[in-house]
Coordinates of C-alpha atoms and ligand atoms in Angstrom, one line a residue:
Chain A
M1 CA -0.1 0.1 -0.1
P2 CA 1.6 3.2 -1.0
I3 CA 2.6 5.7 1.2
P4 CA 1.0 9.2 0.6
P5 CA 3.1 11.9 -0.5
L6 CA 5.0 13.8 2.3
P7 CA 3.4 17.1 3.5
F8 CA 5.4 20.2 3.1
D9 CA 4.2 22.5 6.1
P10 CA 6.8 21.9 8.9
A11 CA 4.6 21.6 11.7
S12 CA 3.1 18.4 10.4
L13 CA 7.0 17.2 9.0
V14 CA 8.2 17.7 12.7
E15 CA 5.7 15.7 13.8
A16 CA 5.9 12.9 11.6
A17 CA 9.7 13.0 11.9
R18 CA 9.5 12.7 15.8
A19 CA 7.1 9.6 15.4
G20 CA 9.8 8.1 13.6
D21 CA 9.3 8.8 10.0
E22 CA 12.6 9.3 8.3
R23 CA 11.5 10.9 5.0
A24 CA 10.2 13.7 7.2
L25 CA 13.2 13.7 9.0
A26 CA 15.3 13.9 5.9
R27 CA 13.2 16.6 4.4
L28 CA 13.3 18.5 7.7
V29 CA 17.4 18.4 7.1
S30 CA 16.9 20.0 3.9
V31 CA 14.9 22.6 5.4
A32 CA 17.4 23.3 7.8
E33 CA 20.2 23.4 5.0
G34 CA 18.2 25.8 3.3
G35 CA 18.3 28.3 5.7
G36 CA 16.4 31.4 5.5
E37 CA 12.6 31.9 7.0
P38 CA 11.9 28.2 6.8
A39 CA 14.7 27.2 8.8
A40 CA 13.9 29.9 11.2
R41 CA 10.6 28.6 11.4
L42 CA 11.7 24.6 11.9
A43 CA 14.1 26.0 14.8
R44 CA 11.2 27.6 16.8
L45 CA 9.2 23.9 16.2
V46 CA 12.3 22.1 17.6
P47 CA 13.8 23.5 20.6
F48 CA 17.3 21.7 21.5
Q49 CA 16.2 19.3 24.1
P50 CA 18.5 16.1 23.9
P51 CA 18.0 13.3 25.7
A52 CA 20.4 12.7 28.6
S53 CA 22.5 10.3 26.9
W54 CA 22.8 12.7 23.9
Q55 CA 26.6 12.8 22.5
V56 CA 27.9 14.6 19.6
I57 CA 31.5 13.1 18.6
G58 CA 33.5 15.3 15.7
L59 CA 35.7 13.2 13.5
P60 CA 37.8 15.6 11.5
G61 CA 40.5 14.5 9.4
S62 CA 42.5 14.4 6.2
P63 CA 40.4 13.1 3.4
G64 CA 41.4 9.4 3.0
A65 CA 42.7 9.2 6.6
G66 CA 39.5 6.6 7.0
K67 CA 36.9 9.0 8.7
S68 CA 34.1 7.3 7.1
S69 CA 35.3 3.9 7.9
L70 CA 35.9 4.6 11.2
A71 CA 32.4 5.8 11.5
A72 CA 31.1 3.0 10.0
A73 CA 32.9 0.9 12.8
L74 CA 31.8 3.3 15.2
I75 CA 28.4 2.8 14.3
G76 CA 28.6 -0.9 15.0
V77 CA 29.7 -0.5 18.6
Y78 CA 27.4 2.1 19.6
R79 CA 24.5 0.1 18.0
A80 CA 25.8 -2.8 20.0
E81 CA 25.2 -0.6 23.1
G82 CA 21.4 0.1 22.1
R83 CA 22.0 3.5 21.0
R84 CA 20.3 5.0 17.8
V85 CA 23.2 6.7 15.7
A86 CA 22.8 9.5 13.3
V87 CA 25.9 10.3 10.8
L88 CA 26.3 13.7 9.5
A89 CA 28.9 13.6 6.6
V90 CA 29.9 17.0 5.5
D91 CA 31.8 17.6 2.6
P92 CA 33.1 20.8 0.8
S93 CA 31.0 21.9 -2.2
S94 CA 33.0 22.8 -5.4
P95 CA 33.6 26.3 -5.3
Y96 CA 33.2 26.7 -9.1
S97 CA 29.9 24.8 -9.6
G98 CA 28.4 24.6 -6.4
G99 CA 28.0 20.7 -6.7
A100 CA 29.4 18.4 -4.8
L101 CA 30.2 14.5 -4.8
L102 CA 29.5 13.1 -1.3
G103 CA 30.9 9.7 -1.0
D104 CA 31.1 8.9 2.1
R105 CA 28.4 6.4 2.6
V106 CA 30.2 4.0 0.3
R107 CA 32.1 3.0 3.5
M108 CA 29.0 2.8 5.9
Q109 CA 26.6 0.6 3.6
A110 CA 26.9 -2.2 5.9
H111 CA 24.4 0.0 8.4
G112 CA 22.5 1.1 5.3
L113 CA 19.3 -0.8 6.2
D114 CA 19.5 -0.5 9.9
D115 CA 16.4 1.5 11.0
S116 CA 18.2 2.9 14.1
V117 CA 20.9 4.4 12.0
F118 CA 20.2 8.0 9.8
I119 CA 23.0 8.5 7.7
R120 CA 23.1 12.1 5.9
S121 CA 25.5 13.5 3.5
I122 CA 25.9 17.3 3.8
A123 CA 27.6 19.3 1.2
S124 CA 29.1 22.9 3.2
R125 CA 27.5 24.8 0.4
G126 CA 30.4 27.6 -0.1
H127 CA 30.4 27.7 3.8
L128 CA 33.8 29.4 4.5
G129 CA 34.8 27.0 7.3
G130 CA 33.9 24.2 5.5
L131 CA 31.3 22.7 7.8
S132 CA 27.6 23.3 7.0
P133 CA 26.3 26.4 8.7
A134 CA 22.9 24.0 9.4
L135 CA 25.0 21.6 11.4
P136 CA 23.6 22.8 14.6
D137 CA 20.1 22.8 13.3
V138 CA 20.3 19.5 12.1
L139 CA 21.7 18.0 15.3
A140 CA 18.7 19.5 17.3
L141 CA 16.6 17.7 14.6
V142 CA 18.3 14.5 15.3
A143 CA 18.2 14.8 18.8
A144 CA 14.4 15.6 18.9
C145 CA 13.8 12.5 16.9
G146 CA 15.6 10.1 19.1
Y147 CA 18.8 9.3 18.1
S148 CA 21.5 9.5 21.1
T149 CA 24.7 9.5 19.4
A150 CA 25.7 11.9 16.6
L151 CA 28.7 11.5 14.7
V152 CA 29.9 14.4 12.3
E153 CA 32.6 13.4 9.9
T154 CA 34.1 16.7 8.5
L155 CA 37.3 17.4 6.7
G156 CA 40.1 18.6 8.8
A157 CA 41.8 21.3 7.0
G158 CA 42.3 24.7 8.8
Q159 CA 39.3 26.3 9.7
A160 CA 36.9 23.2 9.6
E161 CA 38.3 21.4 12.4
V162 CA 38.1 24.4 14.6
E163 CA 34.5 24.6 14.2
I164 CA 33.7 21.1 14.7
A165 CA 35.2 21.2 17.7
R166 CA 32.9 24.3 18.4
H167 CA 30.0 22.2 17.8
A168 CA 30.6 18.8 18.9
D169 CA 30.8 17.6 22.6
I170 CA 34.3 15.7 21.9
T171 CA 36.5 15.6 19.4
A172 CA 38.5 12.8 18.0
V173 CA 41.1 13.8 15.3
V174 CA 41.7 11.0 12.7
L175 CA 45.0 10.3 11.5
A176 CA 46.8 8.0 9.3
P177 CA 50.4 7.0 8.3
G178 CA 51.4 8.6 5.4
F179 CA 49.3 12.0 5.7
G180 CA 51.4 14.4 7.3
D181 CA 54.4 14.0 10.2
A182 CA 53.6 15.0 13.5
V183 CA 55.4 18.3 13.3
Q184 CA 53.0 19.4 10.6
L185 CA 49.9 18.0 12.4
S186 CA 50.7 20.2 15.3
K187 CA 51.2 23.1 13.5
A188 CA 48.1 22.7 11.8
G189 CA 46.7 22.9 15.1
I190 CA 45.1 19.5 15.5
L191 CA 47.0 18.8 18.4
E192 CA 45.0 21.6 20.1
I193 CA 41.4 21.0 19.5
A194 CA 41.7 16.8 19.8
D195 CA 40.3 15.3 22.9
V196 CA 41.4 12.1 21.3
L197 CA 44.1 11.4 18.6
V198 CA 43.3 8.4 16.4
V199 CA 46.0 6.9 14.3
N200 CA 44.0 4.6 11.8
K201 CA 45.2 2.3 9.5
A202 CA 47.2 0.7 12.4
D203 CA 47.6 -2.5 10.1
L204 CA 50.2 0.0 7.7
E205 CA 53.5 0.7 8.3
G206 CA 54.4 4.0 9.9
A207 CA 51.4 3.8 12.6
E208 CA 53.4 3.2 15.4
A209 CA 56.0 5.7 14.5
L210 CA 53.2 8.6 13.9
R211 CA 51.6 7.3 17.4
R212 CA 55.4 8.0 19.2
A213 CA 55.6 11.2 17.3
L214 CA 52.0 12.4 18.3
E215 CA 52.9 11.3 22.0
Q216 CA 56.2 13.1 21.8
A217 CA 54.4 16.3 20.2
L218 CA 51.9 16.3 23.2
D219 CA 54.8 16.2 25.7
T220 CA 56.4 19.4 24.4
A221 CA 53.0 21.1 24.0
A222 CA 51.7 22.4 27.3
G223 CA 51.9 19.8 30.3
A224 CA 49.5 17.3 30.9
G225 CA 46.0 18.2 32.2
D226 CA 46.6 21.3 29.9
T227 CA 44.7 24.0 29.2
A228 CA 44.7 23.3 25.2
A229 CA 44.7 27.2 24.6
G230 CA 44.3 29.0 27.6
A231 CA 41.6 28.4 30.3
G232 CA 38.9 30.6 31.5
G233 CA 37.6 34.2 30.3
P234 CA 34.9 33.8 27.7
S235 CA 37.0 32.2 25.4
R236 CA 35.6 29.9 23.1
R237 CA 38.5 27.7 23.5
L238 CA 38.6 24.1 24.6
V239 CA 39.7 23.3 28.0
R240 CA 40.9 19.6 28.2
P241 CA 40.6 18.2 31.8
T242 CA 43.5 15.3 30.6
R243 CA 45.9 15.2 28.2
P244 CA 44.4 13.5 24.7
P245 CA 44.8 9.8 24.6
V246 CA 46.7 8.6 21.5
L247 CA 44.8 5.4 20.4
R248 CA 45.6 3.1 17.2
T249 CA 42.7 1.4 15.3
C250 CA 42.1 -0.3 12.1
A251 CA 38.6 0.7 10.9
R252 CA 38.8 -2.0 8.3
T253 CA 38.7 -4.7 10.7
G254 CA 37.2 -2.8 13.7
E255 CA 40.6 -3.5 15.9
G256 CA 40.9 -0.9 18.4
V257 CA 37.5 0.5 17.9
P258 CA 35.9 -0.7 21.0
G259 CA 39.2 0.7 22.7
L260 CA 38.3 4.2 21.0
V261 CA 34.8 4.3 22.3
D262 CA 35.9 3.5 25.8
A263 CA 38.5 6.0 25.4
L264 CA 35.6 8.6 24.4
E265 CA 33.3 7.6 26.9
H266 CA 36.2 8.4 29.6
Q267 CA 37.0 11.6 28.4
L268 CA 33.3 12.8 27.9
A269 CA 32.7 12.0 31.5
A270 CA 35.7 13.9 32.7
L271 CA 34.3 16.5 30.4
A272 CA 31.1 16.4 32.1
A273 CA 32.6 16.1 35.7
S274 CA 34.7 19.5 35.1
G275 CA 31.9 21.4 33.6
E276 CA 33.7 21.6 30.5
L277 CA 30.8 19.9 28.7
A278 CA 28.0 22.5 29.8
R279 CA 30.4 25.1 28.7
R280 CA 31.2 23.8 25.3
R281 CA 27.4 23.4 24.8
R282 CA 26.9 26.9 26.1
A283 CA 29.7 28.3 23.7
A284 CA 28.1 26.2 20.9
V285 CA 24.7 28.1 21.2
V286 CA 26.7 31.5 21.6
A287 CA 28.6 30.5 18.2
R288 CA 25.1 29.5 16.4
I289 CA 23.3 32.7 17.8
E290 CA 26.1 34.9 16.5
A291 CA 26.4 33.0 13.1
V292 CA 22.5 34.0 12.7
W293 CA 22.8 37.4 14.0
R294 CA 25.4 37.8 11.4
E295 CA 22.9 36.6 8.8
L296 CA 20.1 38.9 10.0
V297 CA 22.6 41.9 9.7
S298 CA 23.9 41.0 6.1
A299 CA 20.3 40.9 5.1
R300 CA 19.8 44.4 5.8
F301 CA 22.5 45.3 3.4
E302 CA 19.9 43.8 0.7
D303 CA 16.9 46.1 1.8
P304 CA 16.0 48.4 -1.0
T305 CA 15.2 51.1 1.3
A306 CA 18.6 51.0 3.0
R307 CA 20.2 50.8 -0.7
A308 CA 18.4 53.7 -1.8
R309 CA 19.7 55.6 1.6
L310 CA 23.1 54.4 1.1
D311 CA 23.1 55.8 -2.3
D312 CA 22.0 59.2 -1.0
L313 CA 24.8 59.2 1.4
A314 CA 27.0 58.1 -0.9
A315 CA 26.2 61.3 -3.0
G316 CA 26.9 63.4 0.2
V317 CA 30.4 61.9 0.6
L318 CA 30.9 62.8 -3.1
A319 CA 29.9 66.5 -2.9
G320 CA 32.2 66.7 0.3
D321 CA 29.4 67.2 2.9
L322 CA 30.0 63.8 4.5
D323 CA 32.6 61.4 4.9
P324 CA 32.5 57.6 4.5
Y325 CA 33.0 56.7 8.5
S326 CA 29.9 59.2 9.4
A327 CA 27.9 57.8 6.6
A328 CA 28.4 54.3 7.8
R329 CA 27.4 55.3 11.4
Q330 CA 24.3 56.6 10.0
M331 CA 23.6 53.6 8.0
S332 CA 23.8 51.2 11.0
G333 CA 21.8 53.6 13.1
S334 CA 19.0 53.1 10.8
Chain B
M1 CA 23.9 30.0 -2.9
S2 CA 21.9 28.3 -0.4
R3 CA 20.1 31.2 1.3
Q4 CA 16.9 31.3 -0.7
Q5 CA 14.9 33.9 1.4
P6 CA 15.9 36.9 3.9
L7 CA 15.1 36.1 7.2
E8 CA 12.9 38.9 7.6
G9 CA 10.3 39.9 5.1
P10 CA 7.2 40.0 3.8
G11 CA 5.6 36.5 4.1
A12 CA 7.5 35.7 7.1
D13 CA 4.4 34.8 9.5
G14 CA 1.9 33.5 6.6
D15 CA 3.2 29.8 7.3
E16 CA -0.5 28.6 7.6
A17 CA -1.2 30.5 4.4
I18 CA 1.7 29.4 2.5
A19 CA 1.0 25.8 3.5
A20 CA -2.7 25.7 2.6
A21 CA -1.7 27.6 -0.8
G22 CA 0.5 24.3 -1.6
A23 CA 3.3 26.6 -1.8
G24 CA 5.3 24.7 0.7
R25 CA 7.0 22.4 -1.7
A26 CA 8.7 25.1 -3.9
E27 CA 9.4 26.6 -0.6
V28 CA 11.4 24.1 0.6
L29 CA 12.8 22.9 -2.6
T30 CA 13.1 25.4 -5.3
G31 CA 16.5 26.8 -5.7
R32 CA 18.4 24.0 -3.7
P33 CA 21.0 22.4 -5.4
I34 CA 19.3 19.0 -6.9
R35 CA 20.2 16.2 -5.2
V36 CA 20.8 13.0 -7.2
V37 CA 21.8 9.4 -6.1
V38 CA 23.9 7.6 -8.2
A39 CA 24.1 3.9 -7.4
K40 CA 25.7 0.7 -8.9
P41 CA 23.2 -2.3 -8.3
G42 CA 23.9 -5.6 -9.0
L43 CA 27.1 -8.0 -8.9
D44 CA 29.4 -6.4 -11.6
G45 CA 32.1 -4.8 -10.5
H46 CA 32.4 -1.6 -12.8
D47 CA 31.6 1.9 -11.9
R48 CA 33.7 3.9 -14.0
G49 CA 30.6 5.0 -16.0
A50 CA 28.7 5.7 -13.0
K51 CA 31.5 7.8 -11.6
V52 CA 31.9 9.8 -14.8
V53 CA 28.1 10.8 -14.6
A54 CA 28.3 11.5 -10.9
R55 CA 31.1 13.9 -11.7
A56 CA 29.4 15.7 -14.7
L57 CA 26.4 16.3 -12.4
R58 CA 28.7 17.6 -9.7
D59 CA 30.0 19.7 -12.2
A60 CA 26.8 21.0 -13.3
G61 CA 26.2 22.2 -9.5
M62 CA 24.2 19.3 -8.2
E63 CA 25.0 17.6 -4.9
V64 CA 25.5 13.9 -6.1
I65 CA 25.5 11.0 -3.4
Y66 CA 27.5 8.3 -4.8
T67 CA 27.2 4.8 -3.0
G68 CA 29.2 2.8 -4.6
L69 CA 29.2 -0.8 -6.1
H70 CA 26.9 -4.0 -5.3
Q71 CA 23.7 -1.8 -4.0
T72 CA 21.0 -3.7 -3.2
P73 CA 17.5 -2.2 -4.3
E74 CA 16.5 -1.7 -0.5
Q75 CA 20.0 -0.2 0.0
I76 CA 19.4 2.4 -2.6
V77 CA 15.8 3.4 -1.8
R78 CA 16.8 3.9 1.8
T79 CA 19.5 6.0 0.8
A80 CA 17.1 8.2 -1.5
V81 CA 14.9 8.7 1.5
Q82 CA 17.5 9.7 3.9
E83 CA 19.3 11.8 1.5
D84 CA 15.9 13.7 0.4
A85 CA 16.9 13.0 -3.1
D86 CA 15.3 14.3 -6.3
A87 CA 16.8 11.8 -8.6
V88 CA 18.2 8.3 -8.5
G89 CA 20.4 7.2 -11.1
L90 CA 21.2 3.8 -11.8
S91 CA 24.1 2.2 -13.8
V92 CA 23.6 -1.3 -14.9
L93 CA 25.6 -3.6 -17.0
S94 CA 24.4 -7.2 -15.9
G95 CA 21.4 -8.8 -17.5
A96 CA 19.3 -8.4 -14.1
H97 CA 18.6 -4.8 -14.8
L98 CA 15.0 -5.2 -15.3
G99 CA 14.4 -6.8 -12.2
L100 CA 16.6 -4.0 -10.4
F101 CA 14.6 -1.4 -11.8
R102 CA 11.4 -2.8 -11.3
R103 CA 12.2 -3.2 -7.7
V104 CA 13.7 0.1 -7.0
L105 CA 10.7 1.7 -8.4
E106 CA 8.4 -0.5 -6.4
L107 CA 10.1 0.3 -3.3
L108 CA 10.3 3.9 -3.8
V109 CA 6.7 4.0 -3.9
E110 CA 6.2 1.7 -1.0
A111 CA 8.5 4.4 0.8
G112 CA 6.1 7.0 0.0
A113 CA 9.2 8.6 -2.7
G114 CA 7.4 7.8 -5.5
D115 CA 7.9 11.2 -6.9
V116 CA 11.9 10.6 -7.2
V117 CA 12.9 10.6 -10.6
V118 CA 14.7 7.4 -11.6
F119 CA 16.7 7.1 -14.8
G120 CA 19.5 4.8 -15.7
G121 CA 22.4 3.9 -18.1
G122 CA 24.4 1.0 -19.3
I123 CA 23.9 -1.7 -21.8
I124 CA 20.0 -2.2 -22.4
P125 CA 18.5 -3.9 -25.1
P126 CA 16.0 -2.2 -27.0
D127 CA 13.4 -4.3 -26.2
D128 CA 13.8 -3.8 -22.3
V129 CA 14.1 -0.2 -22.8
A130 CA 10.2 0.4 -23.7
T131 CA 9.4 -2.2 -20.7
L132 CA 11.5 0.0 -18.4
E133 CA 9.9 2.9 -19.6
A134 CA 6.7 1.9 -19.2
L135 CA 7.3 0.8 -15.5
G136 CA 8.1 4.3 -14.7
V137 CA 11.9 4.7 -15.3
G138 CA 12.1 8.2 -16.6
A139 CA 15.0 7.7 -19.2
L140 CA 17.7 5.1 -20.2
F141 CA 21.1 6.4 -21.6
T142 CA 23.3 3.8 -23.7
P143 CA 26.8 4.1 -23.4
G144 CA 27.1 6.3 -26.2
A145 CA 25.1 9.1 -24.6
S146 CA 27.1 12.4 -23.8
T147 CA 27.2 13.4 -20.4
R148 CA 25.6 16.6 -21.3
E149 CA 22.5 15.3 -22.4
I150 CA 22.3 13.0 -19.2
V151 CA 22.8 16.5 -17.2
A152 CA 19.9 18.4 -19.0
W153 CA 17.4 15.6 -18.5
V154 CA 18.4 15.6 -14.7
R155 CA 17.9 19.0 -14.3
Q156 CA 14.8 19.3 -16.2
H157 CA 13.0 16.5 -14.6
A158 CA 14.2 16.8 -11.1
A159 CA 13.0 20.7 -11.5
L160 CA 9.7 19.6 -12.1
R161 CA 9.8 17.8 -8.7
H162 CA 11.0 20.9 -7.2
G163 CA 7.6 22.3 -8.3
Ligands
GDP401 N1 44.6 -0.4 5.7 C1 43.6 0.2 6.2 N2 43.2 1.1 5.3 C2 41.8 1.6 5.6 C3 41.9 1.7 6.9 N3 40.4 2.3 7.2 C4 40.0 3.0 6.0 N4 41.0 2.4 5.1 C5 40.9 2.9 3.7 O1 41.1 4.2 3.5 C6 40.7 4.7 2.4 C7 40.1 5.9 2.6 O2 38.9 5.5 3.8 P1 37.7 6.5 3.9 O3 37.0 5.9 5.2 O4 36.6 6.8 2.6 O5 38.7 7.8 4.3 P2 38.0 9.5 4.9 O6 37.9 10.0 3.3 O7 38.8 9.9 6.0 O8 36.6 9.3 5.0 C8 39.6 3.5 1.6 O9 40.2 2.6 1.0 C9 39.6 2.7 3.0 O10 39.2 1.4 2.8 C10 42.3 0.8 7.9 O11 42.2 1.0 9.2 N5 43.3 0.5 7.1
MG402 MG1 34.7 10.2 4.3

């Protein structure tokens, strides 16, 4: 018996998604991704009220390090624990065409038919940091739909990994032999944002050397139990209660993956106990509000009345009656 | 490119009116990049053709979800649902294509996603082309088809879905 087509009004979609209709959830992710007023309306319908067991695990790393394979292996372990798992795999959109080739699912197909696993490929759609600006909204959605673990795979190149660390409860940076040495990695800021360092492809030569180099780099960085980049204050930076452990995994065989899950649980418990988890979640919301605020301000630049006024003020500047600074001040006061 | 509407502006509070007018579909889907699942069902191990098509669609500005080899119809349809895809492209080289297409179309309807456009490519005997089109496959491209042709077709038909 065919199911009727999906409704489009957000309230019915939210109701259906909460009741377990995956099509509705998938459509709502599209709404969040689209931004604008529909996304704002959706956010009003889905306040962020995560279950007590809620956890967002960030998995940044170089392309090819094995993030998707590791996500697949993690799904297996978390499912065995009875958790419902959402995987959000973020990849960059092409700056030329705006299109994207999203291939992360290829590695996760073993879980492709599990009713308790929701996998969604997300293109960054030109967002500078390489992460989708909709990610926080999508996280709120999957939390509302009964998933307790969210795995966020994202490129770890410069800005993106800092951003994911801002939106995740815990960040496990995925590395593999042959993807840069420890010195490069510490320069790239990876050591600063990692709560856990994963040396994947432990079956390959160079894995043990990479692990040792990472431990050494951690030794020379701030002391154990460090503040990753300065504690206290309104800083958005991370405070790590313990030195990040370095773990070896083989995502292909699953070796080391239960150990990784244990380490994540352990670190998460420490973050929760120290109050850092609560602080991170608040900082994530601050970042989200800031981003939307910025959008609201940008939208004012497009307002036709404001454009006309701007044009008038420009004439004043040209006539020597006004300077650009005073003109801008008048604009922002309007 | 992803922001279709200003956050403030006329119509911001007219949700009920918009939904009642049936404009919700366009509001949600119009203007977003077309999302296409490209899958390679069946047992044969070649996905070169599928990858060429996937890249061409990407270069045309679409978001292409590539699923890899040996996908079952069940996996393909689940992917289409989770990814909120507008279109599904199947690349087939094996003799089992008739059954595969039929099953994908059936499952899409069962999943309430019968509005997803299905197209295919590969070596398909002319007799079967007619059968498949009768089943509801939107278009079938032979190995000689240009990627430009495929892109144009997907753009036109996915846009129809966008309302
Ligand atoms: N030898 C080995 N290969 C792996 C391992 N994990 C992933 N790979 C392979 O590395 C390649 C990239 O993996 P993928 O998960 O797509 O990496 P991603 O780009 O970081 O998501 C694939 O060919 C995987 O099969 C591993 O533990 N050992
Ligand atoms: Mg990947």
